[in-house]
PDB file of C-alpha atoms in Angstrom:
ATOM      1  CA  MET A   1      90.787 134.105 251.408  1.00 72.00           C
ATOM      2  CA  LYS A   2      89.815 137.278 249.987  1.00 78.00           C
ATOM      3  CA  PHE A   3      87.199 139.660 249.880  1.00 80.00           C
ATOM      4  CA  GLU A   4      85.856 142.857 248.727  1.00 86.00           C
ATOM      5  CA  MET A   5      82.687 144.461 249.611  1.00 87.00           C
ATOM      6  CA  LYS A   6      81.594 148.406 248.693  1.00 88.00           C
ATOM      7  CA  ILE A   7      80.592 150.803 251.495  1.00 85.00           C
ATOM      8  CA  ASN A   8      79.659 154.261 250.076  1.00 83.00           C
ATOM      9  CA  GLY A   9      80.729 153.633 246.930  1.00 87.00           C
ATOM     10  CA  ARG A  10      84.290 152.548 248.146  1.00 87.00           C
ATOM     11  CA  LYS A  11      85.658 149.236 247.509  1.00 90.00           C
ATOM     12  CA  VAL A  12      87.140 147.956 250.975  1.00 89.00           C
ATOM     13  CA  THR A  13      89.209 144.815 251.113  1.00 88.00           C
ATOM     14  CA  SER A  14      90.367 144.361 255.009  1.00 87.00           C
ATOM     15  CA  ALA A  15      88.805 144.446 258.398  1.00 86.00           C
ATOM     16  CA  SER A  16      90.369 147.996 259.143  1.00 90.00           C
ATOM     17  CA  GLN A  17      88.927 149.631 255.838  1.00 89.00           C
ATOM     18  CA  ILE A  18      85.772 148.214 257.049  1.00 89.00           C
ATOM     19  CA  GLU A  19      85.863 149.831 260.606  1.00 91.00           C
ATOM     20  CA  CYS A  20      87.165 153.245 258.936  1.00 92.00           C
ATOM     21  CA  GLU A  21      84.386 153.367 256.657  1.00 91.00           C
ATOM     22  CA  LEU A  22      81.774 152.315 259.295  1.00 91.00           C
ATOM     23  CA  THR A  23      82.958 154.934 261.651  1.00 94.00           C
ATOM     24  CA  LYS A  24      83.183 157.729 259.060  1.00 93.00           C
ATOM     25  CA  ALA A  25      79.732 157.133 257.797  1.00 92.00           C
ATOM     26  CA  ALA A  26      78.512 156.967 261.694  1.00 93.00           C
ATOM     27  CA  LYS A  27      80.045 160.253 262.481  1.00 92.00           C
ATOM     28  CA  HIS A  28      78.692 162.050 259.349  1.00 93.00           C
ATOM     29  CA  ALA A  29      74.965 160.568 259.952  1.00 93.00           C
ATOM     30  CA  VAL A  30      75.364 162.054 263.515  1.00 91.00           C
ATOM     31  CA  GLU A  31      76.563 165.543 262.145  1.00 91.00           C
ATOM     32  CA  GLU A  32      73.728 165.565 259.444  1.00 92.00           C
ATOM     33  CA  SER A  33      71.165 164.735 262.085  1.00 91.00           C
ATOM     34  CA  ILE A  34      72.759 167.911 264.452  1.00 91.00           C
ATOM     35  CA  ARG A  35      72.271 170.543 261.361  1.00 90.00           C
ATOM     36  CA  LYS A  36      69.017 169.363 260.158  1.00 90.00           C
ATOM     37  CA  ALA A  37      67.771 169.675 263.756  1.00 90.00           C
ATOM     38  CA  ALA A  38      69.096 173.123 263.736  1.00 88.00           C
ATOM     39  CA  GLY A  39      67.030 174.829 261.612  1.00 84.00           C
ATOM     40  CA  PRO A  40      67.615 178.217 259.866  1.00 87.00           C
ATOM     41  CA  GLY A  41      69.471 180.987 262.661  1.00 87.00           C
ATOM     42  CA  VAL A  42      71.370 178.735 264.581  1.00 90.00           C
ATOM     43  CA  ARG A  43      75.099 178.066 263.541  1.00 93.00           C
ATOM     44  CA  ILE A  44      76.490 174.691 264.915  1.00 92.00           C
ATOM     45  CA  LYS A  45      80.560 174.339 265.204  1.00 93.00           C
ATOM     46  CA  LYS A  46      82.677 171.322 265.460  1.00 92.00           C
ATOM     47  CA  THR A  47      84.972 171.562 268.272  1.00 93.00           C
ATOM     48  CA  ARG A  48      87.370 169.162 270.277  1.00 94.00           C
ATOM     49  CA  GLU A  49      84.967 168.804 272.773  1.00 92.00           C
ATOM     50  CA  GLY A  50      81.830 168.295 270.566  1.00 91.00           C
ATOM     51  CA  TYR A  51      79.297 170.740 268.751  1.00 91.00           C
ATOM     52  CA  ILE A  52      78.733 173.856 270.167  1.00 92.00           C
ATOM     53  CA  ALA A  53      75.413 175.481 269.012  1.00 91.00           C
ATOM     54  CA  GLU A  54      75.204 179.227 268.500  1.00 92.00           C
ATOM     55  CA  GLY A  55      71.785 181.480 268.404  1.00 91.00           C
ATOM     56  CA  SER A  56      68.981 182.987 270.592  1.00 91.00           C
ATOM     57  CA  PRO A  57      68.049 180.896 273.400  1.00 90.00           C
ATOM     58  CA  ASP A  58      64.671 180.093 272.055  1.00 91.00           C
ATOM     59  CA  GLN A  59      66.435 178.362 268.833  1.00 91.00           C
ATOM     60  CA  ILE A  60      68.518 176.528 271.218  1.00 89.00           C
ATOM     61  CA  ASP A  61      65.881 175.225 273.071  1.00 90.00           C
ATOM     62  CA  ARG A  62      63.835 174.110 269.886  1.00 90.00           C
ATOM     63  CA  LEU A  63      66.988 172.193 268.716  1.00 89.00           C
ATOM     64  CA  THR A  64      67.145 170.282 271.764  1.00 88.00           C
ATOM     65  CA  ARG A  65      63.950 169.392 271.743  1.00 90.00           C
ATOM     66  CA  ARG A  66      64.238 167.805 268.255  1.00 88.00           C
ATOM     67  CA  LEU A  67      67.164 165.754 269.099  1.00 84.00           C
ATOM     68  CA  ARG A  68      65.261 164.304 271.546  1.00 81.00           C
TER      69      ARG A  68
END
């Protein structure tokens, strides 16, 4: 049995490809939401441990309130 489907414009034909594409899409969605919540003046860095926000204490507090 063969199946094909498209995820984000890419054709996938196996379970491992589906898993990879869905994982990638979820990571992208999380990163986009963090960057949108940061607003102007806050710098977001991606590290091994996660994300680091650089900015004034007020800006970082605003970021944490927006992500709740």
